[in-house]
Coordinates of C-alpha atoms in Angstrom, one line a residue:
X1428 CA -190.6 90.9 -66.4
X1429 CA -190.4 89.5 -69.9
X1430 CA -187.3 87.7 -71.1
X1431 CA -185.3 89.8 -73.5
X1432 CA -183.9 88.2 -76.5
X1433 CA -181.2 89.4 -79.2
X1434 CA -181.0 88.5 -82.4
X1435 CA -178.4 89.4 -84.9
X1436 CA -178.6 89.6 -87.8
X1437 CA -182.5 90.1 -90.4
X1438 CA -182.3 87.7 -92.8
X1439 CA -185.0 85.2 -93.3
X1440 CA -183.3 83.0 -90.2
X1441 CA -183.4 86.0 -88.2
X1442 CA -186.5 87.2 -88.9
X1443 CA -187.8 84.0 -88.6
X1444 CA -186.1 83.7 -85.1
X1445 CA -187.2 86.7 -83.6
X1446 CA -190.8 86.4 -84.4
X1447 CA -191.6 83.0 -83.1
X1448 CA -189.4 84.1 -80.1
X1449 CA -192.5 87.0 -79.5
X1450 CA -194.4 84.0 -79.4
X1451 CA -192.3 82.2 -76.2
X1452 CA -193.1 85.7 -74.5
X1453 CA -189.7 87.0 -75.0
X1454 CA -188.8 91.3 -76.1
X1455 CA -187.0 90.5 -79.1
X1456 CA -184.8 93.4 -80.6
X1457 CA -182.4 92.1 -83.7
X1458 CA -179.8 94.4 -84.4
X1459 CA -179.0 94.5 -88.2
X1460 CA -175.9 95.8 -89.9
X1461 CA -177.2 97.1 -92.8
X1462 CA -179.4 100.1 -93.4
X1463 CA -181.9 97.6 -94.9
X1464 CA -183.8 94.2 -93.6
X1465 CA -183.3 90.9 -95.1
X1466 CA -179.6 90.0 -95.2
X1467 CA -179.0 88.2 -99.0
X1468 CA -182.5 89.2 -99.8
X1469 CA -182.2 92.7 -99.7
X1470 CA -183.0 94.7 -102.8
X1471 CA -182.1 98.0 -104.9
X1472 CA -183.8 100.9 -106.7
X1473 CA -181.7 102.5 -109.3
X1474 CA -183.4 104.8 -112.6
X1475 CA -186.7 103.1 -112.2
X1476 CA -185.4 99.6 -111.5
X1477 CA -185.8 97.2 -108.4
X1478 CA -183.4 94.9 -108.2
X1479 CA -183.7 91.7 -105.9
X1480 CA -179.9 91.4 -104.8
X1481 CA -180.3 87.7 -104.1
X1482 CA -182.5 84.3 -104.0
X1483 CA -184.9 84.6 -106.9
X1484 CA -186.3 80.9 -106.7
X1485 CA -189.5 81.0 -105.3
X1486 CA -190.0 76.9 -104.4
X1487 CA -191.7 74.6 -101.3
X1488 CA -194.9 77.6 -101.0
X1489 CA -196.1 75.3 -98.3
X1490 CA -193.1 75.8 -96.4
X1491 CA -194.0 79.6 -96.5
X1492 CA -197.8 79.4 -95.6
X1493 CA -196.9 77.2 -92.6
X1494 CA -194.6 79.9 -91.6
X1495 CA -197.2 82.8 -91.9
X1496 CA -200.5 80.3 -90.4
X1497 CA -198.1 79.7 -87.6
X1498 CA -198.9 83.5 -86.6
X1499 CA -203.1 83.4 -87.7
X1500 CA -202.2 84.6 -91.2
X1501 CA -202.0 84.2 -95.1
X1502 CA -199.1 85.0 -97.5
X1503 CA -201.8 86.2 -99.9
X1504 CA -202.0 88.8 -96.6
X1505 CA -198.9 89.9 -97.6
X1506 CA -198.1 89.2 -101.4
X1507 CA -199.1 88.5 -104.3
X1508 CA -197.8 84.9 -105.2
X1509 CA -197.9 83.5 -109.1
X1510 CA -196.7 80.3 -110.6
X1511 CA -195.0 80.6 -113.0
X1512 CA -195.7 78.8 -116.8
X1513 CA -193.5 77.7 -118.2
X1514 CA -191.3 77.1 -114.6
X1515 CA -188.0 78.1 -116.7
X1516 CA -186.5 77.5 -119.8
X1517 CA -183.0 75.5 -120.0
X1518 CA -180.6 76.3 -123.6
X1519 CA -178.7 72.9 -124.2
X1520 CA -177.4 74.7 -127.2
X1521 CA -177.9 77.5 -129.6
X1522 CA -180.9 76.0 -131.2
X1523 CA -181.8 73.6 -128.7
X1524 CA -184.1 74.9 -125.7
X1525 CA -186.8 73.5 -123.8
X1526 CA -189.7 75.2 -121.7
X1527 CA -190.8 73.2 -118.9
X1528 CA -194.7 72.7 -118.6
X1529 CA -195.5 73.9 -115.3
X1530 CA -198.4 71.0 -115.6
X1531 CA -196.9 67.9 -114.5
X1532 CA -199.1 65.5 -117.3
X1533 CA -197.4 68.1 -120.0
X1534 CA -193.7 67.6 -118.6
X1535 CA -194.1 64.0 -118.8
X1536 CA -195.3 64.3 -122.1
X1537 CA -192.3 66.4 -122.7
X1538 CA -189.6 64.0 -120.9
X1539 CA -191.5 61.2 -123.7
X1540 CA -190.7 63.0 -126.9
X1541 CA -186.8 63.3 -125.5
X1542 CA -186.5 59.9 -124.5
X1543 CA -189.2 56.9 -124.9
X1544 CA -190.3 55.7 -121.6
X1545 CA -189.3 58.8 -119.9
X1546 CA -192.6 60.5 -119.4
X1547 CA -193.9 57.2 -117.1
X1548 CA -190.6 57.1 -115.1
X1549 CA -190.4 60.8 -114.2
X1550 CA -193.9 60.5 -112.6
X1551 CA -192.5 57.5 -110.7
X1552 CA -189.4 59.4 -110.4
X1553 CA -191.5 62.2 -108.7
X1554 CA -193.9 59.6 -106.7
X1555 CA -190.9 58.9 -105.1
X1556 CA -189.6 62.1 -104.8
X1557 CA -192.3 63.2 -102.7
X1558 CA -192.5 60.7 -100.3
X1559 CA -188.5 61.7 -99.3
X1560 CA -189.7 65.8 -99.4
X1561 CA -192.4 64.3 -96.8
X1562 CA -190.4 62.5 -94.7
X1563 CA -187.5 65.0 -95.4
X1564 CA -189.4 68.4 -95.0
X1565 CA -191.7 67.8 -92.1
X1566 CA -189.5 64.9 -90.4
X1567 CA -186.3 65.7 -91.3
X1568 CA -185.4 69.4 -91.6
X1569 CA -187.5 70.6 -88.3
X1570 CA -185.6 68.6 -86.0
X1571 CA -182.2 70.8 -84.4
X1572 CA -179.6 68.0 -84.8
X1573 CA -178.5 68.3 -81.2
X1574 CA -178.3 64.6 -80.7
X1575 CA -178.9 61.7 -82.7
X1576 CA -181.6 60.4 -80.4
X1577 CA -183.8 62.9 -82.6
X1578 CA -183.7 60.4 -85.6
X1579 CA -184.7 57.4 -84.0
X1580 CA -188.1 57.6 -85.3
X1581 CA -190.0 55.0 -86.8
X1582 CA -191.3 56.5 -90.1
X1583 CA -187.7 57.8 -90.5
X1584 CA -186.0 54.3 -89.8
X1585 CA -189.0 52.7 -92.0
X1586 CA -188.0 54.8 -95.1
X1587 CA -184.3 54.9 -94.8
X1588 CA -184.1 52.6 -97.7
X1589 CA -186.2 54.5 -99.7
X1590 CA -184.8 57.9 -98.7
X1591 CA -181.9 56.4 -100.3
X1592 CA -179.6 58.3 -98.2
X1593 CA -176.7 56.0 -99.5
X1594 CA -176.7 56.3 -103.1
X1595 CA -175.5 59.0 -104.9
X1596 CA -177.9 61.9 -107.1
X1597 CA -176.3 60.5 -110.4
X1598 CA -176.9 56.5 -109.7
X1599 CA -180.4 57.4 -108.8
X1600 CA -181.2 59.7 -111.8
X1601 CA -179.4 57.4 -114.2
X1602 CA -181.2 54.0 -113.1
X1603 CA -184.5 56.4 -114.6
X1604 CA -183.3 58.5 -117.8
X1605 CA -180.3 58.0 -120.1
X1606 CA -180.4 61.1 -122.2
X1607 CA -178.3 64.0 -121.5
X1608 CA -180.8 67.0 -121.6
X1609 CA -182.9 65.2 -119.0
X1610 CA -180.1 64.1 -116.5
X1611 CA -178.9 67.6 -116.8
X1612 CA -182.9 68.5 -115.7
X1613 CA -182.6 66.1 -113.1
X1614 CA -179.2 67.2 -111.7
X1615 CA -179.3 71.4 -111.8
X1616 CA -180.9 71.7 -108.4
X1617 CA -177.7 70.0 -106.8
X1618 CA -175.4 72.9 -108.2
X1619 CA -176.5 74.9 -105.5
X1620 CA -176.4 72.4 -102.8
X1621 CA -173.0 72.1 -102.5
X1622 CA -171.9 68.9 -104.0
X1623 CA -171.5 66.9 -107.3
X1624 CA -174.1 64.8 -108.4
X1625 CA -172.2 62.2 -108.0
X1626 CA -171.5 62.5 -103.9
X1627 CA -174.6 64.3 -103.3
X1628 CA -177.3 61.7 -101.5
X1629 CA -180.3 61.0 -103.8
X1630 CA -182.8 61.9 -100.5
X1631 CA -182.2 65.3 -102.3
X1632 CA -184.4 64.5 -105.5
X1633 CA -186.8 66.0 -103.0
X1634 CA -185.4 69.2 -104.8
X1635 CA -187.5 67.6 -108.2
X1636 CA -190.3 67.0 -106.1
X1637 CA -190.1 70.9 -104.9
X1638 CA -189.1 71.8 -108.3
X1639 CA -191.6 70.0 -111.0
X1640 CA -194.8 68.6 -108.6
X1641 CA -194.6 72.2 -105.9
X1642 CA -193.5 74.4 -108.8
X1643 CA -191.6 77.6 -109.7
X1644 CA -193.4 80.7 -107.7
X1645 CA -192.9 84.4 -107.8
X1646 CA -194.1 87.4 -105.5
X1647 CA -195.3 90.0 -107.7
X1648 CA -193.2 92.7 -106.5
X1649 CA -189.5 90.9 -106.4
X1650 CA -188.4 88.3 -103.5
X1651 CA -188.0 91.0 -101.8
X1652 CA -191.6 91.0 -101.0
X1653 CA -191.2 88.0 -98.7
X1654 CA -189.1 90.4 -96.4
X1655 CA -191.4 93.1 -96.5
X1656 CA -194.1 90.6 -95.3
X1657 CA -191.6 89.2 -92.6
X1658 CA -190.7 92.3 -91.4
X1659 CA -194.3 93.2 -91.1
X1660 CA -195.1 90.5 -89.7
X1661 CA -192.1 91.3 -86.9
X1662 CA -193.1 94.1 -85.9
X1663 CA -196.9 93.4 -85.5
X1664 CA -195.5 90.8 -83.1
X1665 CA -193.6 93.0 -81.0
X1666 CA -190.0 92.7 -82.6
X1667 CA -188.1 95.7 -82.7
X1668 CA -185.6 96.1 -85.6
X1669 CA -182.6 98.2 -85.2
X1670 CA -180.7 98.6 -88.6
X1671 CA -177.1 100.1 -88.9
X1672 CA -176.3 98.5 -86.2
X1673 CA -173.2 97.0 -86.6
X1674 CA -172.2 93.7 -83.4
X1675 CA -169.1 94.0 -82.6
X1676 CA -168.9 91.9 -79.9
X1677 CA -170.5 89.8 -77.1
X1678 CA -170.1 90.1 -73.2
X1679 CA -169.2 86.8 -71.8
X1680 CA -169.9 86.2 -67.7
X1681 CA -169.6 83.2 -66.0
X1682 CA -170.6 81.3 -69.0
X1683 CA -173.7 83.6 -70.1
X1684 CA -173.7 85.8 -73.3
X1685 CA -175.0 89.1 -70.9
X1686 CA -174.2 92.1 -73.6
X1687 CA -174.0 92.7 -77.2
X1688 CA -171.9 95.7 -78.1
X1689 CA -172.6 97.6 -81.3
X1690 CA -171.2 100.7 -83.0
X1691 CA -174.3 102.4 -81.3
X1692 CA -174.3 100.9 -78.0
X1693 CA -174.6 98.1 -76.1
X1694 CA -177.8 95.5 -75.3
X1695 CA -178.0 93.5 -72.7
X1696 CA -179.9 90.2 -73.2
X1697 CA -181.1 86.8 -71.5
X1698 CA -180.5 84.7 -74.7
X1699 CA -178.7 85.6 -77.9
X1700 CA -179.4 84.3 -81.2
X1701 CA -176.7 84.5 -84.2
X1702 CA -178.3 84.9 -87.0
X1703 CA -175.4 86.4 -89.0
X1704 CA -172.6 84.3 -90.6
X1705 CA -172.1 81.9 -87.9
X1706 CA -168.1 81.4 -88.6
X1707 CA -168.3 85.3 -88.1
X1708 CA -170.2 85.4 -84.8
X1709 CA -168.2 82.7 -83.4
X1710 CA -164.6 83.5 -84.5
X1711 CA -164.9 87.3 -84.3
X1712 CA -167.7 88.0 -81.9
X1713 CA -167.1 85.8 -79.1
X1714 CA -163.7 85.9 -77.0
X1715 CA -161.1 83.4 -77.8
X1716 CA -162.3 81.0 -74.9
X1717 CA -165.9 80.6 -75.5
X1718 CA -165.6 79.5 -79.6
X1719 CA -166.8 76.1 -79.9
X1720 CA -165.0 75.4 -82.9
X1721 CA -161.5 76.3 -84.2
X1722 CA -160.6 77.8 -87.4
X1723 CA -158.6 74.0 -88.5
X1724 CA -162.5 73.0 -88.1
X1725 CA -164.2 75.8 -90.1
X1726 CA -161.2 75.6 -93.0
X1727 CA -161.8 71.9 -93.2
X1728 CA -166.1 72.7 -93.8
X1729 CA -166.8 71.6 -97.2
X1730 CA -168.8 75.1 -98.4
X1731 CA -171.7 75.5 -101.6
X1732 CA -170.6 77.8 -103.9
X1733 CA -170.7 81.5 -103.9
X1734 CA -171.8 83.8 -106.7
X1735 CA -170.9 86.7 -109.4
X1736 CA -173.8 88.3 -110.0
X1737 CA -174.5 91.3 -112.7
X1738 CA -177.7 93.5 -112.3
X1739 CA -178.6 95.0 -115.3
X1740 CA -181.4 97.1 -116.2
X1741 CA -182.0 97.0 -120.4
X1742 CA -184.0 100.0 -122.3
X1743 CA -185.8 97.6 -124.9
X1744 CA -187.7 94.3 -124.3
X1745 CA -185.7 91.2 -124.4
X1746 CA -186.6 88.2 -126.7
X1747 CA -186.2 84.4 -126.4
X1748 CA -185.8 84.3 -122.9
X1749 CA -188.4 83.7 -119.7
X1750 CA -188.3 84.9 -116.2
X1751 CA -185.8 82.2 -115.6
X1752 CA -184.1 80.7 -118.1
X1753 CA -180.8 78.5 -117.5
X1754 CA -177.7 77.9 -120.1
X1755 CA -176.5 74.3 -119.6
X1756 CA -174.3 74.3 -123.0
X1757 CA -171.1 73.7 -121.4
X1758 CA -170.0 70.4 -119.2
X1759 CA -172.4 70.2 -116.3
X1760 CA -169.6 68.3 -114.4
X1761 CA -166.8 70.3 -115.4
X1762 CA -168.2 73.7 -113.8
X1763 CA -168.9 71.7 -110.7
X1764 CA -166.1 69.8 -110.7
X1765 CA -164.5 73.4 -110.6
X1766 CA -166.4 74.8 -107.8
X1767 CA -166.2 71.4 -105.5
X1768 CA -163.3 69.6 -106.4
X1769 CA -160.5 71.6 -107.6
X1770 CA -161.5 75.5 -106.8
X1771 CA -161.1 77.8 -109.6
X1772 CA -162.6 80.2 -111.9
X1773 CA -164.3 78.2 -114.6
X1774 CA -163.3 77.5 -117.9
X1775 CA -166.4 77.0 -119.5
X1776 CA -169.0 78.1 -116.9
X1777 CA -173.0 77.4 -116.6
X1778 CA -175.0 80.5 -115.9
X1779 CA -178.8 81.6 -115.4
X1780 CA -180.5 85.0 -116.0
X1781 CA -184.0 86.0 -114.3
X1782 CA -185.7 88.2 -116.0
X1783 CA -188.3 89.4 -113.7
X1784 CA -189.9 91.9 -115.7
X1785 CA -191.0 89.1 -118.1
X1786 CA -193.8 88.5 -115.2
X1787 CA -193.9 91.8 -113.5
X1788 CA -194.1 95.1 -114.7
X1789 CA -193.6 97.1 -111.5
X1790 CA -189.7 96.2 -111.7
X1791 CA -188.7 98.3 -114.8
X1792 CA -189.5 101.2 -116.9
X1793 CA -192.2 100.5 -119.3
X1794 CA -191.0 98.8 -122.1
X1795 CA -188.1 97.9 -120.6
X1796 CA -186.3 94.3 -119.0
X1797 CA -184.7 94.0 -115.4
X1798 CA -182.3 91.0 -116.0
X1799 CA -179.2 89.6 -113.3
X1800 CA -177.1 87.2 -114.9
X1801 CA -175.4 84.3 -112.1
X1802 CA -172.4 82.9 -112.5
X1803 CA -171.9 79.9 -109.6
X1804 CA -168.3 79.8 -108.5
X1805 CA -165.8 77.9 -105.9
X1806 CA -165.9 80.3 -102.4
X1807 CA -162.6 81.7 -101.4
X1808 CA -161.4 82.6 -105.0
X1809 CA -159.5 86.0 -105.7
X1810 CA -162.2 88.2 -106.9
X1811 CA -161.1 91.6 -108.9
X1812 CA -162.8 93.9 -111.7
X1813 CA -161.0 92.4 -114.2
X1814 CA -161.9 89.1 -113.3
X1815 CA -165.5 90.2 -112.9
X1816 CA -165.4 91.7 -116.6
X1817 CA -164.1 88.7 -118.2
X1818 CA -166.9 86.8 -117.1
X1819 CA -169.2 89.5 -117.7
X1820 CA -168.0 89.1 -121.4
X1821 CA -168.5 85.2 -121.4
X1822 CA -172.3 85.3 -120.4
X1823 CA -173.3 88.2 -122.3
X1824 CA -171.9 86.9 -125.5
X1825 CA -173.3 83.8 -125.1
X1826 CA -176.7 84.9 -124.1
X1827 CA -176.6 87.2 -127.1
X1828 CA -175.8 84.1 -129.1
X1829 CA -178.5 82.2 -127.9
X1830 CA -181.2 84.4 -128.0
X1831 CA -180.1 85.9 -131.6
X1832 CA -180.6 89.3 -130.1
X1833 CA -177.9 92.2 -129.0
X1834 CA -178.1 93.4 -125.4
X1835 CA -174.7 94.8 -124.6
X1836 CA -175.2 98.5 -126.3
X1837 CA -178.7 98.6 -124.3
X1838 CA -177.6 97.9 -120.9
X1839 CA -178.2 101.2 -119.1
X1840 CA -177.8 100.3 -115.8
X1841 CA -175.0 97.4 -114.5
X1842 CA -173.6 96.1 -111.2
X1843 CA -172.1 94.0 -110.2
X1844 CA -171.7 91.6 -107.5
X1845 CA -169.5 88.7 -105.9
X1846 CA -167.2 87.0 -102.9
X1847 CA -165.5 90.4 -101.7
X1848 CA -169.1 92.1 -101.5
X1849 CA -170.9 89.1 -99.9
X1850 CA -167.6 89.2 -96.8
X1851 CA -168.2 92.9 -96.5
X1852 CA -172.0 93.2 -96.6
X1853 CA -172.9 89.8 -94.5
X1854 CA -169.3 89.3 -93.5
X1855 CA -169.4 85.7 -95.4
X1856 CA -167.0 83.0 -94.7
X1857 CA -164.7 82.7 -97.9
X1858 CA -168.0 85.2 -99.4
X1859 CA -169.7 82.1 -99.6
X1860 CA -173.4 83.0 -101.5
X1861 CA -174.9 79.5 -100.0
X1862 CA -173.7 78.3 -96.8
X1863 CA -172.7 74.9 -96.5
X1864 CA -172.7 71.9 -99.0
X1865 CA -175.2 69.2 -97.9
X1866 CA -173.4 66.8 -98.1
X1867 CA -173.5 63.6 -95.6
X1868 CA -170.2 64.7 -93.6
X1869 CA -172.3 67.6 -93.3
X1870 CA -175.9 66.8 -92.4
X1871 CA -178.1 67.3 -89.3
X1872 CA -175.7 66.4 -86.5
X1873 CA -172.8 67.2 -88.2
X1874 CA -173.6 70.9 -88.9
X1875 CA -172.4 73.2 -86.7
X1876 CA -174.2 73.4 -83.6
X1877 CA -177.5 75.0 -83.3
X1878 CA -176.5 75.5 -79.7
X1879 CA -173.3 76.5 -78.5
X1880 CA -171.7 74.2 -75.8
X1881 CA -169.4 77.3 -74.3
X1882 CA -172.0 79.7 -74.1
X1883 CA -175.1 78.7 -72.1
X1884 CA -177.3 80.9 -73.8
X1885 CA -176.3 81.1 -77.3
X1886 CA -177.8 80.0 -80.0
X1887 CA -177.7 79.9 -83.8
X1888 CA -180.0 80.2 -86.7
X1889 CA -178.9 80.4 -90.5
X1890 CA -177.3 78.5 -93.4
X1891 CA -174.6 77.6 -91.9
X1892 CA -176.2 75.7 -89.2
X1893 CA -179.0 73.0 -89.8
X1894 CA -180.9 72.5 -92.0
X1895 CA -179.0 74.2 -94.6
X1896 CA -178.7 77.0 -97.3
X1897 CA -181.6 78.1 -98.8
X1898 CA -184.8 80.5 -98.7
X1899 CA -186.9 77.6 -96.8
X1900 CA -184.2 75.9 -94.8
X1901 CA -183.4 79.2 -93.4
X1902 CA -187.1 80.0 -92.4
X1903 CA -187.4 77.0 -90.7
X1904 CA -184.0 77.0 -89.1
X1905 CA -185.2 80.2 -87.2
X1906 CA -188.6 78.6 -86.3
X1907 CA -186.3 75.5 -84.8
X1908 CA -184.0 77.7 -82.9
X1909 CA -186.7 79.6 -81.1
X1910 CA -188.4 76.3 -80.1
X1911 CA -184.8 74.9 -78.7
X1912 CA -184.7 78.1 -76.4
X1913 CA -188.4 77.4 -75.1
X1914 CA -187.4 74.0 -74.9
X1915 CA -184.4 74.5 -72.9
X1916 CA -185.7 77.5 -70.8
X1917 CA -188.6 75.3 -69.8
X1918 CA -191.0 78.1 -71.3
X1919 CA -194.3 77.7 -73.0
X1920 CA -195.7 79.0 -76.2
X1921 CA -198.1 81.9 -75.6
X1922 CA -201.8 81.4 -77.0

């Protein structure tokens, strides 16, 4: 008789999970809260528009074809994948934006007319870059940070120096470019990481690497295209996918997980993987005695921001603006400083807009623009209508400012989006949008446990847990998990 397997929760880490658990010979069912797949990813239809509720960065491709050729297959079996060209376009000010060349010869060439010498040193600056996403990526990130045995490894203790795991983002980035614009280039990425530049380890300008050499992708159809394909992918594997199902607890017996009890009935299981918020499966799923971790220890976590989002769909074409474009005319530091250092609203925040519809035509009436506008924000803050609007006002004024172009009075359809929706939807610690900030308190071993050491058989997948936040990271953190079960079940993958 086969193993069964739970898995809660169908975001990327759970979908990710349960299909290369089919592949240890286990029945996988994953029981999903929602009445939709994909956890942060999910999407919306609304008056002709599909809106993609969540990631919208489509970097590291080859992280996504070695998910898919794991199982015999192709994401061009799936989806439609484009690069995009330019990757995005960053507003320093009102008459001051660039387009980044998606053609790494035409950004240096770029980086040179900004700053003299630059062009040279950002190829050096990515030559090194991609030796880290090497080491990083395929060394790095697929090991479960159980036990720091796992990083004694040659090529990893040979490139510690130039992983550069010691100095911060901003020394590294300043030792190559002076000028403002293309530190602030250099730096975005680490925004959404969780950190400052200045405490964030320079092994991340692996993010550049990902960014500028991999480049800026997008499924024609919305991200949420990647679900579909997962999904599909699922449940040609075996996995069976319950939605509207909502955990609300797990069956503890002499140290096994044996039950998981929903609002539809309960499932019994030989190994149970949380896939959800981990600080929610943990703190509310499991009884008191069987946590691993106290909530002193998860209020003491150092998180990457959350988000307030606005979906809006616009009955004209949109100007002056890309499928991403990013407004970095306010203090970089500031805004993070808010978000990391001392939490609060922002004064004078950064934003970005994607603007799918620039590249795909299937997401909005003819003639018209699906844009969301994100705002990134401390976790934990108070989070009302009024609040929402204010900042609502902010962006929209200063995106109509910058483009030279009035949106408001054509904005037919709005939403919006932020830290009470993420707790209620994904049940979110603090409505965190990202997870946990990388930072080096909070890297590999000392992430929360892919394995809990109450519970014999439960396990963890997911942002919150290694290797991080992220599309990617969370793809690969359910690949992990599913190999630490064979591993530890003494099982072997099916042919």
């Amino acid at each position: 008789m086969k193993r069964k397997a739970i898995v809660i929760g169908s975001g990327f880490a759970g979908l990710s999970a349960a299909t290369n658990l089919t592949k240890k010979g286990f029945d996988v069912i994953i029981l999903e809260k929602n009445d939709q797949p994909g956890g942060r990813a999910r999407s919306f239809f609304v008056d002709g528009y599909t809106f993609d509720m969540g990631p919208s960065w489509y970097w590291m491709p080859d992280v996504f074809e070695k998910y898919f050729e794991q199982f015999g297959k192709k994401v061009s079996d799936y989806y439609d994948l484009v690069r995009l060209d330019p990757s995005y376009r960053v507003y320093f000010d009102k008459d001051d934006a660039l387009d980044l060349e998606a053609d790494l010869s035409k950004l240096a060439s770029q980086f040179e007319n900004i700053e003299k010498g630059s062009g040279k040193k950002l190829l050096e600056f990515l030559e090194d870059a991609a030796y880290k996403y090497q080491v990083g990526i395929n060394d790095l990130v697929y090991k479960p940070g159980r036990s720091i045995t796992e990083y004694v490894d040659t090529r990893v203790l040979k490139g510690l120096l130039q992983l550069n795991i010691l100095r911060s983002m901003r020394k590294h980035v300043s030792k190559s470019f002076t000028n403002s614009k293309l530190i602030k280039l250099m730096e975005f990425p680490i925004l959404f990481l969780g950190g400052t530049p200045s405490n964030t380890p320079a092994l991340y300008s692996l993010m550049n690497y990902a960014d500028m050499a991999l480049g800026t992708w997008y499924p024609i159809g919305g991200m949420h295209q990647i679900v579909k394909a997962m999904v599909s992918l699922a449940e040609e594997n075996g996995v069976e996918i319950k939605l509207g199902h909502n955990v609300k607890s797990i069956k503890v017996s002499n140290g096994k997980a044996v039950s998981v009890s929903t609002d539809k009935g309960d499932f019994e299981a030989d190994v149970i993987v949380g896939a959800a918020d981990y600080h929610h499966v943990e703190q509310n799923l499991l009884p008191k005695e069987h946590r691993q971790y106290s909530e002193k220890y998860w209020k003491s976590r150092k998180m990457a921001p959350s988000s307030l989002l606005f979906y809006l769909g616009v009955n004209k074409r949109v100007e002056n603006i890309k499928h991403h474009t990013l407004f970095f005319d306010e203090n970089f530091d500031e805004h993070a400083a808010e978000i990391y250092e001392n939490p609060q609203w922002p004064s004078k925040p950064l934003f970005y807009v994607c603007t799918p519809s620039k590249t795909d035509d299937s997401v909005a009436p003819k003639g018209c623009e699906n844009m969301f506008l994100l705002m990134p924000v401390a976790p934990g803050l108070e989070d009302n209508e009024e609040i929402r609007e204010r900042y609502f006002g902010i962006m929209i004024n200063r995106l109509e400012q910058h483009i030279g172009e009035r949106i408001k009075e054509n904005i037919v359809v709005k939403k919006s989006y932020a830290q009470s929706n993420f707790v209620d939807d994904y049940n979110a610690f603090r409505g965190n949008a990202y997870g946990l900030a990388n930072t080096l308190k909070q890297t590999a071993i000392l992430k929360p446990s892919m394995k809990s050491n109450k519970v014999e058989n439960l396990y963890y997948a997911g942002q919150l847990t290694v290797p991080g936040p992220g599309v990617p990271p969370s793809i690969i953190s359910g690949h992990v998990v599913a190999g630490e079960i064979a591993k530890d079940l003494n099982i072997k993958e099916l042919v």
